Coordinates of C-alpha atoms in Angstrom, one line a residue:
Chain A
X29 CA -291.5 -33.3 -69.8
X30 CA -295.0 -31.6 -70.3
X31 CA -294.9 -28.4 -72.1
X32 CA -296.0 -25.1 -71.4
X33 CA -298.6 -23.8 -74.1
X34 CA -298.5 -19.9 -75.3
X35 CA -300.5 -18.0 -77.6
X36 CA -298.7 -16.1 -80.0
X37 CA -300.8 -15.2 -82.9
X38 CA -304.2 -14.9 -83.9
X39 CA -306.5 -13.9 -86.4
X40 CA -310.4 -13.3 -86.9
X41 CA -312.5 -13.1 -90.4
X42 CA -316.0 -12.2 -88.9
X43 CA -318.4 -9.9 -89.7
X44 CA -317.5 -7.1 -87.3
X45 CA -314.0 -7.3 -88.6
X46 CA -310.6 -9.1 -89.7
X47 CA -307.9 -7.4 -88.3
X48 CA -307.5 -7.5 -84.3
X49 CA -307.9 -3.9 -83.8
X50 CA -311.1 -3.2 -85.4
X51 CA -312.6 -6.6 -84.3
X52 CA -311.4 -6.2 -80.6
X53 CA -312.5 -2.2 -81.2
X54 CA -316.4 -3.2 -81.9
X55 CA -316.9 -5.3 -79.1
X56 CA -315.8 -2.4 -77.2
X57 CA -317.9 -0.7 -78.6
X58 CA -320.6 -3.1 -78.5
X59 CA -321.7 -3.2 -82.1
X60 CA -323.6 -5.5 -83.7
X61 CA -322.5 -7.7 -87.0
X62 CA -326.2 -9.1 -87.4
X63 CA -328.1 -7.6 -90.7
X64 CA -330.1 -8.4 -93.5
X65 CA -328.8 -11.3 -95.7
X66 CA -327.6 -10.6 -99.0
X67 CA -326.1 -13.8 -100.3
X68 CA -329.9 -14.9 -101.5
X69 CA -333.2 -14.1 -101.3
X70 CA -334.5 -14.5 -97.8
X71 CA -338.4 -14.0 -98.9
X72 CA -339.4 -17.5 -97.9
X73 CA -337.5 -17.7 -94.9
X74 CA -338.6 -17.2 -91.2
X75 CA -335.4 -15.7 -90.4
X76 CA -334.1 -13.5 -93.0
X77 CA -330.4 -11.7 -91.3
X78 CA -327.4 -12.9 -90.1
X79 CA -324.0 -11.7 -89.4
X80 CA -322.7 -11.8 -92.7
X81 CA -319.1 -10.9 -94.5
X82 CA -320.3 -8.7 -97.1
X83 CA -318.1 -8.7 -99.7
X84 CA -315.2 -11.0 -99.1
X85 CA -312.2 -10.8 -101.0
X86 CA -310.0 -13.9 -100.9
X87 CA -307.1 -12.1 -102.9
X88 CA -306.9 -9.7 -100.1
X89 CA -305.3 -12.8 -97.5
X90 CA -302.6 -14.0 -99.9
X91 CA -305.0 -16.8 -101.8
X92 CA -304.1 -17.4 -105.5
X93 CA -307.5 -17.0 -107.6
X94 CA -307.0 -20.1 -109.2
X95 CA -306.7 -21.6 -106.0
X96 CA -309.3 -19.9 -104.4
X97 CA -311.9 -21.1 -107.2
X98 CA -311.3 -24.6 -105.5
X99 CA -311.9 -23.7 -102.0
X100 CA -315.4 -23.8 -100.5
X101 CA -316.0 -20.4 -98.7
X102 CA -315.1 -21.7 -95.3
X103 CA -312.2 -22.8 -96.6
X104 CA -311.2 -19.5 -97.8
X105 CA -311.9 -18.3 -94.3
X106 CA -310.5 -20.7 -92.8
X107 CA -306.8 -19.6 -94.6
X108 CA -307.4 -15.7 -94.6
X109 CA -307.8 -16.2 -90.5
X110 CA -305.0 -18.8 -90.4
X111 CA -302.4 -15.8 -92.5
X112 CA -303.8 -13.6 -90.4
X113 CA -302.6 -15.3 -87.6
X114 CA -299.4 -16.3 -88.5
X115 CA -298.4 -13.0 -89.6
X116 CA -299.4 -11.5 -86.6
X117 CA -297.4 -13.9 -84.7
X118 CA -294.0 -13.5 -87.2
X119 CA -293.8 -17.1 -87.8
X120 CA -291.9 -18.0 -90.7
X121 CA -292.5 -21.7 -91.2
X122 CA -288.9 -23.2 -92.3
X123 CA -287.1 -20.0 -91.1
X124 CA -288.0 -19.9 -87.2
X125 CA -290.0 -23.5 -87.4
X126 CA -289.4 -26.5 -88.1
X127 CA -292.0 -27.1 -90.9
X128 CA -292.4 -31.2 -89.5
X129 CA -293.1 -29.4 -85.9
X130 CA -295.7 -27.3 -87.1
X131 CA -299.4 -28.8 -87.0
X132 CA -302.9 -27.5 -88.0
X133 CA -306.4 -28.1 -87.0
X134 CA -308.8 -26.0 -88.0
X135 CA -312.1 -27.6 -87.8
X136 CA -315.7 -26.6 -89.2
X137 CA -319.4 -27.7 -87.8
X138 CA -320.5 -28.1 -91.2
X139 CA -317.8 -28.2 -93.8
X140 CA -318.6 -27.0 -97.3
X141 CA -321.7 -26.7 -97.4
X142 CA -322.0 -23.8 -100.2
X143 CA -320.4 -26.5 -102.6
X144 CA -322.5 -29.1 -101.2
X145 CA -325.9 -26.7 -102.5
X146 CA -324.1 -25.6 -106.3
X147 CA -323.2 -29.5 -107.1
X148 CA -326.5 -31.1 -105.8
X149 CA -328.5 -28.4 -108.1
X150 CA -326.4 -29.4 -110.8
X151 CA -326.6 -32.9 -110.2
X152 CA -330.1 -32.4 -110.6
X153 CA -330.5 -30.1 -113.6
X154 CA -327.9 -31.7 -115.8
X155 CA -326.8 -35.1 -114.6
X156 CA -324.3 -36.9 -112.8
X157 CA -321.7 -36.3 -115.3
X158 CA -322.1 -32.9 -114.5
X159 CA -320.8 -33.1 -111.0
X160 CA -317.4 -31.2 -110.4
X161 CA -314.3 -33.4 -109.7
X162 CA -313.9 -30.5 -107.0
X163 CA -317.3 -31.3 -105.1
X164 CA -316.0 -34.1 -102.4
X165 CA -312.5 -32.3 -101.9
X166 CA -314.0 -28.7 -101.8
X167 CA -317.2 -30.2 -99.4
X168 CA -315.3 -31.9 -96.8
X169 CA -315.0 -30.8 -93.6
X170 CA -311.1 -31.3 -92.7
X171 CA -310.1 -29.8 -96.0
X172 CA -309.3 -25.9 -94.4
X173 CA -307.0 -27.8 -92.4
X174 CA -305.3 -29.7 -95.8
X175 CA -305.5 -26.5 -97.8
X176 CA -303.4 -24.0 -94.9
X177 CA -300.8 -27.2 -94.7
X178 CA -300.2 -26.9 -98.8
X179 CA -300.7 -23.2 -98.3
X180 CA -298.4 -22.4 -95.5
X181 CA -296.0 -26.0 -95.8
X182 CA -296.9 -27.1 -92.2
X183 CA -295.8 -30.8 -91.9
X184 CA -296.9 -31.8 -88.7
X185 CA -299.8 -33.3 -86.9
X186 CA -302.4 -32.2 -89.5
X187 CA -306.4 -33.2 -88.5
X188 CA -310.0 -31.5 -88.0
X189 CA -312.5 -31.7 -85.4
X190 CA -315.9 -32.0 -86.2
X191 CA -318.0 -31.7 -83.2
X192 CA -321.0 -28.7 -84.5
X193 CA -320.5 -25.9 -82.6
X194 CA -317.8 -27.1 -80.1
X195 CA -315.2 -27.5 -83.0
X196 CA -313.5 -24.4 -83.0
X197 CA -312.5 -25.5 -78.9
X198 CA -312.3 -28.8 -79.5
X199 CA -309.6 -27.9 -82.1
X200 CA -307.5 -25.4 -79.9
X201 CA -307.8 -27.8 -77.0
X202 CA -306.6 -31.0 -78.8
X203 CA -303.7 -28.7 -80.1
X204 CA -302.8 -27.4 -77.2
X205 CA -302.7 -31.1 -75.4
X206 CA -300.2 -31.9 -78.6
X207 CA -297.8 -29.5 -77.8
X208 CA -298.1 -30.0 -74.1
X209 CA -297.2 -33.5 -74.6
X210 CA -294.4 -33.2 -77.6
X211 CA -295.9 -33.9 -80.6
X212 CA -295.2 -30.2 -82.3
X213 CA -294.1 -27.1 -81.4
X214 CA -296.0 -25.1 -83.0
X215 CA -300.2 -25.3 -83.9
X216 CA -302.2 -23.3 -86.4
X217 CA -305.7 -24.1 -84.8
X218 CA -309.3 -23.1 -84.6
X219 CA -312.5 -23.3 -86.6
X220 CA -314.0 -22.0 -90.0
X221 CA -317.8 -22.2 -91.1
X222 CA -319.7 -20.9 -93.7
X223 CA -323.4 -21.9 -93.9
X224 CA -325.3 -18.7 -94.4
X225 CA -326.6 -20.3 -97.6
X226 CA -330.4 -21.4 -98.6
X227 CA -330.0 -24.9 -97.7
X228 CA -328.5 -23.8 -94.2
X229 CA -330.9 -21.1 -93.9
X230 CA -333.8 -23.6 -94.3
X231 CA -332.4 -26.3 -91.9
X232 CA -331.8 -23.8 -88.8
X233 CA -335.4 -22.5 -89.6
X234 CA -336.8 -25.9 -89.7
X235 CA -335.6 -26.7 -85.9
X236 CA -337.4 -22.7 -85.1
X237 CA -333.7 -22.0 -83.6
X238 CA -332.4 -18.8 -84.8
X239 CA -334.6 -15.7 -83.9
X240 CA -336.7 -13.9 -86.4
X241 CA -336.6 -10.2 -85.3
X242 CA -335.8 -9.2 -88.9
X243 CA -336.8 -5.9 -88.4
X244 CA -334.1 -5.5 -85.4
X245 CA -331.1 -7.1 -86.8
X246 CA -328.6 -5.8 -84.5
X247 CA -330.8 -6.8 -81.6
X248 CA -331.6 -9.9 -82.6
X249 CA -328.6 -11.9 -80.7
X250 CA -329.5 -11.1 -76.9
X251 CA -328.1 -14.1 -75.0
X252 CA -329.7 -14.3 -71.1
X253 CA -332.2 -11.7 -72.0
X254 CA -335.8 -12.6 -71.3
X255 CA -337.1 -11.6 -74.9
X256 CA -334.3 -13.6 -76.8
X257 CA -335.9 -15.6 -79.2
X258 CA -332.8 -17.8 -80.4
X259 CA -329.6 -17.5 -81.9
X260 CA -328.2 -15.1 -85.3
X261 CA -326.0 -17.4 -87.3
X262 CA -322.5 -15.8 -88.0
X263 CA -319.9 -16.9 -90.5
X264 CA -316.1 -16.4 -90.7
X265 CA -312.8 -18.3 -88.6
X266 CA -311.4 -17.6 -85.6
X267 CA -307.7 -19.1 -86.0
X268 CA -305.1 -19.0 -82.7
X269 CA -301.3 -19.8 -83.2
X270 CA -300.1 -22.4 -79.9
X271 CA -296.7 -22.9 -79.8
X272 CA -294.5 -24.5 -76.4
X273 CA -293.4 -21.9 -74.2
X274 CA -289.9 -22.8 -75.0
X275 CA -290.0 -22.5 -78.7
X276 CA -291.8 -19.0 -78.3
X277 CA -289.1 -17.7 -76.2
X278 CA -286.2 -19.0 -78.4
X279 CA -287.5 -17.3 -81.3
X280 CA -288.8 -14.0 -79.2
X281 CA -292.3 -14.8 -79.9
X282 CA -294.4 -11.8 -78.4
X283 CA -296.7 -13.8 -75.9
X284 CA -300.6 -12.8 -75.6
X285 CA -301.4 -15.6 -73.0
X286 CA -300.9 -19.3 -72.0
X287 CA -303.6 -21.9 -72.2
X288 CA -303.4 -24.1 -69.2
X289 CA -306.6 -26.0 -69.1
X290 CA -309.0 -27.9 -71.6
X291 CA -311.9 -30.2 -70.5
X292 CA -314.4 -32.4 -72.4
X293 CA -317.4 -34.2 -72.1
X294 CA -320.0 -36.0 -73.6
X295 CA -324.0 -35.3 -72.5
X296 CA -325.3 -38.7 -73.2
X297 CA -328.9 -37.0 -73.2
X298 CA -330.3 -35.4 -76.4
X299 CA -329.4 -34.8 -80.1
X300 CA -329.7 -31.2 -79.6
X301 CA -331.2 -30.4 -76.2
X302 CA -328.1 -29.1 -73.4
X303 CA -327.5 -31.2 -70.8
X304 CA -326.2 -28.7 -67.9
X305 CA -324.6 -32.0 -66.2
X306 CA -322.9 -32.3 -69.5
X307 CA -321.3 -28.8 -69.3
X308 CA -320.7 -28.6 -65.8
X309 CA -318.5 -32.1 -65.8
X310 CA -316.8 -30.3 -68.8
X311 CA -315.7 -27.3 -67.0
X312 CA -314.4 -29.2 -64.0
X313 CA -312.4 -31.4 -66.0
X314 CA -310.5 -27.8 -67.7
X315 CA -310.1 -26.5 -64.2
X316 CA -308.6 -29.8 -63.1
X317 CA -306.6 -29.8 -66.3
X318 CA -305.3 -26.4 -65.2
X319 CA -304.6 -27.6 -61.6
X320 CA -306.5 -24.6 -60.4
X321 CA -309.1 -23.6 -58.0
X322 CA -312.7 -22.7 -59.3
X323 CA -312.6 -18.9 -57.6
X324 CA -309.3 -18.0 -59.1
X325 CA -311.5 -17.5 -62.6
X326 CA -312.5 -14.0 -63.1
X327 CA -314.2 -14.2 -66.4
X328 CA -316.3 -16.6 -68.4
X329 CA -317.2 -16.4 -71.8
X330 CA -319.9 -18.3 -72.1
X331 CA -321.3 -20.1 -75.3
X332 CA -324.5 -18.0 -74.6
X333 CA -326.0 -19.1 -78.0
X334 CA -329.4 -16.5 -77.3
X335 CA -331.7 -20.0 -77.2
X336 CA -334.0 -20.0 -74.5
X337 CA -332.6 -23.7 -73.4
X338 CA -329.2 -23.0 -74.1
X339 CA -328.6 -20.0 -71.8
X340 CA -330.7 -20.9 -69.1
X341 CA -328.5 -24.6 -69.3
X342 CA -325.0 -22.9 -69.3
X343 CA -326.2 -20.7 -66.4
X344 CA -327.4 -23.9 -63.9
X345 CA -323.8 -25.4 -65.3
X346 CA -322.3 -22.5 -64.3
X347 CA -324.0 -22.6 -60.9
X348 CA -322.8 -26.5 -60.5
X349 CA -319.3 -25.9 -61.5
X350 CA -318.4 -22.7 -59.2
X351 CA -321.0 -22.8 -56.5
X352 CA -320.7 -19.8 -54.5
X353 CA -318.3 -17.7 -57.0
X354 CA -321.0 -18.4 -59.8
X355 CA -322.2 -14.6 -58.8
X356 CA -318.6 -13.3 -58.9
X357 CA -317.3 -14.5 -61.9
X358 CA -318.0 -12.4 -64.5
X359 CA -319.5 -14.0 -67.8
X360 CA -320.2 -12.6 -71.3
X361 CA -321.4 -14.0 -74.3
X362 CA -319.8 -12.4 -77.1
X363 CA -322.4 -14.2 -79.3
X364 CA -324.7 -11.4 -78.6
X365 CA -322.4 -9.1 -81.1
X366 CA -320.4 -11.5 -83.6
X367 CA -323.4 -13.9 -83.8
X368 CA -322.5 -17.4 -83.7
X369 CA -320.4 -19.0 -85.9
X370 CA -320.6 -22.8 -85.1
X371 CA -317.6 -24.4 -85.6
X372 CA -315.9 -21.2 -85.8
X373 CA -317.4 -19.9 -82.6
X374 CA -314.8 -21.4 -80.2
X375 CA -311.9 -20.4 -82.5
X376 CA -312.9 -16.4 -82.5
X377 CA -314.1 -16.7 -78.7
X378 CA -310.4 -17.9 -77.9
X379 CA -309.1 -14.9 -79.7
X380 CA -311.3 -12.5 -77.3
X381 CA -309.9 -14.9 -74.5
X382 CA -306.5 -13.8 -75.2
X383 CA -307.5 -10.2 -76.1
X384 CA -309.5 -9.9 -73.0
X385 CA -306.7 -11.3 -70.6
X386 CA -303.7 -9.1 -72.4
X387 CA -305.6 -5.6 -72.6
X388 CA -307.6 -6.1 -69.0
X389 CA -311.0 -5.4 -70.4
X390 CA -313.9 -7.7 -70.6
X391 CA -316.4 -7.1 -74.0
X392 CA -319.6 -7.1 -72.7
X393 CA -323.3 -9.4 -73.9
X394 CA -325.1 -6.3 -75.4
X395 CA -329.0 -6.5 -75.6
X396 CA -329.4 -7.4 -72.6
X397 CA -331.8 -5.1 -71.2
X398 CA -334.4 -7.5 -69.0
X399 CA -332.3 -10.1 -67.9
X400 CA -334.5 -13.5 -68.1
X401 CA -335.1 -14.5 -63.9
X402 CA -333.5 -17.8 -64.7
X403 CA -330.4 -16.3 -66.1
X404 CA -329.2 -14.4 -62.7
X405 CA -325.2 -14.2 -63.1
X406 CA -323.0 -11.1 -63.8
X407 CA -323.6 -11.0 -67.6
X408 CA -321.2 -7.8 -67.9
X409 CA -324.7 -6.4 -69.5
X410 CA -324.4 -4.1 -72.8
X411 CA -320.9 -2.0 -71.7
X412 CA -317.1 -3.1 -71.7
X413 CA -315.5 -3.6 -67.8
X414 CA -311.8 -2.9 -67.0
X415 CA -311.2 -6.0 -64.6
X416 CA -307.3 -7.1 -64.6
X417 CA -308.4 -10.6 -65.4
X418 CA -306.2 -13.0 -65.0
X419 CA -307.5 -16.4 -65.6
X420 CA -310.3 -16.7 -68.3
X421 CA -312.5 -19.5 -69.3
X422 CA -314.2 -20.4 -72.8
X423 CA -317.5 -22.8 -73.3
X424 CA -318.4 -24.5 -76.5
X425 CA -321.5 -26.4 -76.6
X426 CA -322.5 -28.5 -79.7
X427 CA -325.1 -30.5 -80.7
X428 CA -325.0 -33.9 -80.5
X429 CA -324.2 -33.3 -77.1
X430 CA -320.6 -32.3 -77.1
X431 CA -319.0 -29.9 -74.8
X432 CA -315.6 -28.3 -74.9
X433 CA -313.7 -26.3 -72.3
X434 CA -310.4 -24.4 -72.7
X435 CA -308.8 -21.5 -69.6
X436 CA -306.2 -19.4 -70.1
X437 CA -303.8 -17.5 -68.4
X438 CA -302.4 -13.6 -68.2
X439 CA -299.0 -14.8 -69.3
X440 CA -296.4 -14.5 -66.4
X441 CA -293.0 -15.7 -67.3
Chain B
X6 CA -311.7 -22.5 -137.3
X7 CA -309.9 -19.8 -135.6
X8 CA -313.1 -19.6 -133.3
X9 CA -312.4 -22.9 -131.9
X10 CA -309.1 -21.5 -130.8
X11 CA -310.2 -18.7 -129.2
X12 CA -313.3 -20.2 -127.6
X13 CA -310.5 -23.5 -126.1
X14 CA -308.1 -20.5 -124.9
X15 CA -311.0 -19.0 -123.4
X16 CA -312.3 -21.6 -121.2
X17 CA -308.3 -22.6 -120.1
X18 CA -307.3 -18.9 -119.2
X19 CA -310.5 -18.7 -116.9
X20 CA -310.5 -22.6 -115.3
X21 CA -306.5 -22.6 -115.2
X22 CA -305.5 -19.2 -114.3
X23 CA -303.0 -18.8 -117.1
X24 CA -302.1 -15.8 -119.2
X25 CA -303.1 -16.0 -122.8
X26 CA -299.6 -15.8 -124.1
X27 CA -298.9 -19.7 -122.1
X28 CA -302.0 -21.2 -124.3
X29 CA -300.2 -22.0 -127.5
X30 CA -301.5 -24.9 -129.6
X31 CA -298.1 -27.0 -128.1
X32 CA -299.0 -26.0 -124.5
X33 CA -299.5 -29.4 -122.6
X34 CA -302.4 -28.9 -120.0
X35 CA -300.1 -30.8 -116.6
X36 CA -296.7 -29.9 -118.3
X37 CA -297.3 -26.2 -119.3
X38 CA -300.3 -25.1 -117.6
X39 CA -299.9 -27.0 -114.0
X40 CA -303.8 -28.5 -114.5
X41 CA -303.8 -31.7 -112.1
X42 CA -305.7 -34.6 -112.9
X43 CA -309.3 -32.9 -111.7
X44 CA -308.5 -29.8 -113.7
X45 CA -308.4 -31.8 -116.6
X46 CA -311.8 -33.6 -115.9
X47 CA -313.3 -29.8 -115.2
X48 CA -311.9 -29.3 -118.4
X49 CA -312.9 -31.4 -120.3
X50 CA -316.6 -30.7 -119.0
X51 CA -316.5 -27.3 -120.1
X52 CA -315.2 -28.1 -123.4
X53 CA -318.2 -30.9 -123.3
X54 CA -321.1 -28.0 -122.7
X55 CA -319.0 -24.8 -124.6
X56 CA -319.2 -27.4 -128.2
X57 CA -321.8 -29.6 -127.3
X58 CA -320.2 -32.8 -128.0
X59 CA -319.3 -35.7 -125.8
X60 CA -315.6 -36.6 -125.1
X61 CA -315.1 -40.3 -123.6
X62 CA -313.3 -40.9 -120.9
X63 CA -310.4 -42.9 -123.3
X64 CA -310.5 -39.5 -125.8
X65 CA -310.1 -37.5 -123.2
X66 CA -306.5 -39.4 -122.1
X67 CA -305.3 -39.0 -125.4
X68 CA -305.6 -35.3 -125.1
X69 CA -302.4 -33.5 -123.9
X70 CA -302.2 -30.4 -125.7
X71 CA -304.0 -27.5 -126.5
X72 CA -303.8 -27.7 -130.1
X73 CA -305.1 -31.6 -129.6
X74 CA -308.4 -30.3 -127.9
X75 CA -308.8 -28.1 -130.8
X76 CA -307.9 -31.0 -133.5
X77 CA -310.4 -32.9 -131.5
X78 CA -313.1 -30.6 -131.7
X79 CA -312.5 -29.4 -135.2
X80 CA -313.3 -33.0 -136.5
X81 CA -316.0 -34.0 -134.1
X82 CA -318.1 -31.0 -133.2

């Protein structure tokens, strides 16, 4: 018997905050998290701002320091959201779980690459016998999901997805297809990323895809907008807590919304151009997974990354996918506040998914002020809109081509 | 040589997150401490830089206890 899919907890680390109130608050509100970059010196850097955590604190999200010490930073965000969202959703793994039926995958684009940086400058300054025993298992890009298992004692179906900037959907997709069809009953999933670092810095700036107004940080990230001049990078986790229907309601879960669709696809086209053939065929395949008609979506959000390609793409996919109803959909890209946070992007965008369907307001693409003529949908431009939405829609887009899909549902018993 | 103590107990507070009271000379590093096998090679690293000395891979096996690193150090720093 397939199995109905609920969300029952989540949690954010980002830069506009890490508790749900606050978070969902300033997108209200429609602050920006972009600003100047203060992990390093951005002097020699074409794009010196980002939407960075300043300060993190691991010890604030129940992470030993010893432990932390051995945890590459999106690791460490990859946990704090993942506590987050299991407090929030009163799951007590071994009290009202079954520790073998709970499952993780949190992903990351990137994986570690902060540890990657420290161990490669001391390979070179002191030698290979210098190199930590903790580089490989700090660096690699499944380990949030191995660290919250040890952390938390989850014993089920335990992998990462690493697809760039589609990971965090890919992840809450693939768990929600693993409790549909019985292998848990419970998933921590989503994405982490942390790769506001030199090296990071360098290799975004190198492909002249993130925007340099460094004078205008907060208005920097302006997704559809005809002055956008590509996208802010973000940092931080987006973690969701999927659990059947049925093992929600036997332990009184409090329900924020049920997934019911995920779609995938492969562009076959260009290392990192979009392919809006790519991204249309993904969204059908989530509405057919959902078993639902295009026009009963009422909101979009939208990768929307603030590239001139990449918007102007999702919009003709949009067009493709909904024909008509394109122009009365709603579509926001939350990007335009939170930045993006690549393999995290999908995992916080599903959060504002469910936040979005369960307090009837959609958070709205700020900066928008001269809509681009090629982007010509209802962007929900720079202020929030009560709409009663009922079924919602999430894009991830990453490079290499892979696209990633997930709908949900106002939950209705 | 009491400065080789205190320089070891530094380096195994900080890398293992112990309290000084746990690093007594008989303190075994997996026993007493909870180090795992790459704690002990981080270890061993630091103590490699802190006295500038080399410790061999075979050394380093035979080393258990605090008050061995120290022994070890004392006689070939």
């Amino acid at each position: 018997m397939t199995q109905r899919v609920v969300v029952t907890g989540m949690g954010v680390v980002t830069a506009l905050g890490s508790d749900l109130p606050t978070f969902w608050n300033n997108l209200l509100e429609g602050k920006s998290g972009v600003s100047q970059i203060e992990a390093f010196d951005t002097t020699d850097y074409t794009t010196k701002i980002a939407a960075e955590i300043k300060g993190f604190d691991p010890s604030l999200y129940n992470i030993d320091k010893k432990e932390s010490r051995k945890m590459d930073r999106f690791v460490q965000f990859g946990v704090a959201a993942s506590q987050l969202a299991i407090e929030d959703a009163k799951l007590e793994i071994g009290a009202n779980a079954d520790p073998e039926r709970v499952g993780v995958i949190v992903g990351s684009g990137i994986g570690g690459l902060g540890t990657w940086e420290d161990q490669h400058t001391t390979l070179m300054e002191k030698g290979p016998r210098r190199v930590s025993p903790f580089f490989i298992p700090m660096m690699i890009a499944n380990m949030a999901s191995g660290q919250i298992s040890m952390i938390t004692g989850a014993k089920g179906p335990n992998t990462a997805a690493v697809s760039a900037c589609a990971t965090g959907t890919h992840s809450i997709g693939d768990s929600f297809k693993m409790i549909q069809r019985g292998d848990a009953d419970v998933m921590i999933c989503g994405g982490a990323e942390a790769t506001i670092r030199p090296i990071g810095m360098a290799g975004f700036c190198a492909m002249r895809a993130m925007s340099t107004r460094n004078d205008e940080p907060e208005k920097a990230s302006r997704p559809f907008d005809v002055d956008r001049d590509g996208f802010v990078m973000g940092e931080g986790a987006g973690v969701l807590i999927l659990e059947s229907l049925e093992h929600a309601q036997a332990r009184g879960a409090r329900i924020y919304a049920e997934v019911i669709g995920y779609g995938m696809s492969g562009d076959a086209y260009h290392m990192t151009d979009p392919d809006p053939d790519g991204a249309a065929r993904c969204m059908k395949k989530a509405i057919n997974d959902a078993g639902i008609e295009p026009a009963t979506i009422q909101y979009i959000n939208a990768h929307g990354t603030s590239t001139g390609a990449g918007d102007k793409s999702e919009t003709t996919a949009i067009k493709k996918t909904f024909g008509d109803h394109a122009y009365k959909v709603a579509v926001s890209s939350t990007k335009s506040m939170t930045g993006h946070l690549l393999g995290a992007a999908g995992g916080v965008e599903a959060v504002i998914l469910g936040l979005t369907l369960q307090n009837g307001t959609i958070p709205p693409t700020i900066n928008l002020d001269n809509p681009d003529p090629e982007c010509d949908l209802d962007y929900v431009p720079n202020k929030p809109r009560k709409a009663d939405v009922q079924v919602a829609l999430s894009n991830s887009f990453g490079f290499g081509g892979h696209n990633a899909t997930i709908i949900m549902r106002k939950f209705e018993g | 040589m009491s400065d080789v103590l205190d320089r070891v107990k530094r380096i195994v507070i900080e890398r293992l997150g112990v309290e000084e009271a746990e690093v007594t000379p008989e303190a075994s590093f997996k026993d007493d401490l909870g180090a795992d096998s790459l704690d002990v090679v981080e270890l061993v690293m630091e103590l490699e830089d802190e006295f500038d000395l080399e410790i061999s891979d075979e050394d380093a096996e035979k080393i258990t206890t605090v008050g061995e690193v120290v022994k070890y150090i004392q006689s070939h720093a």
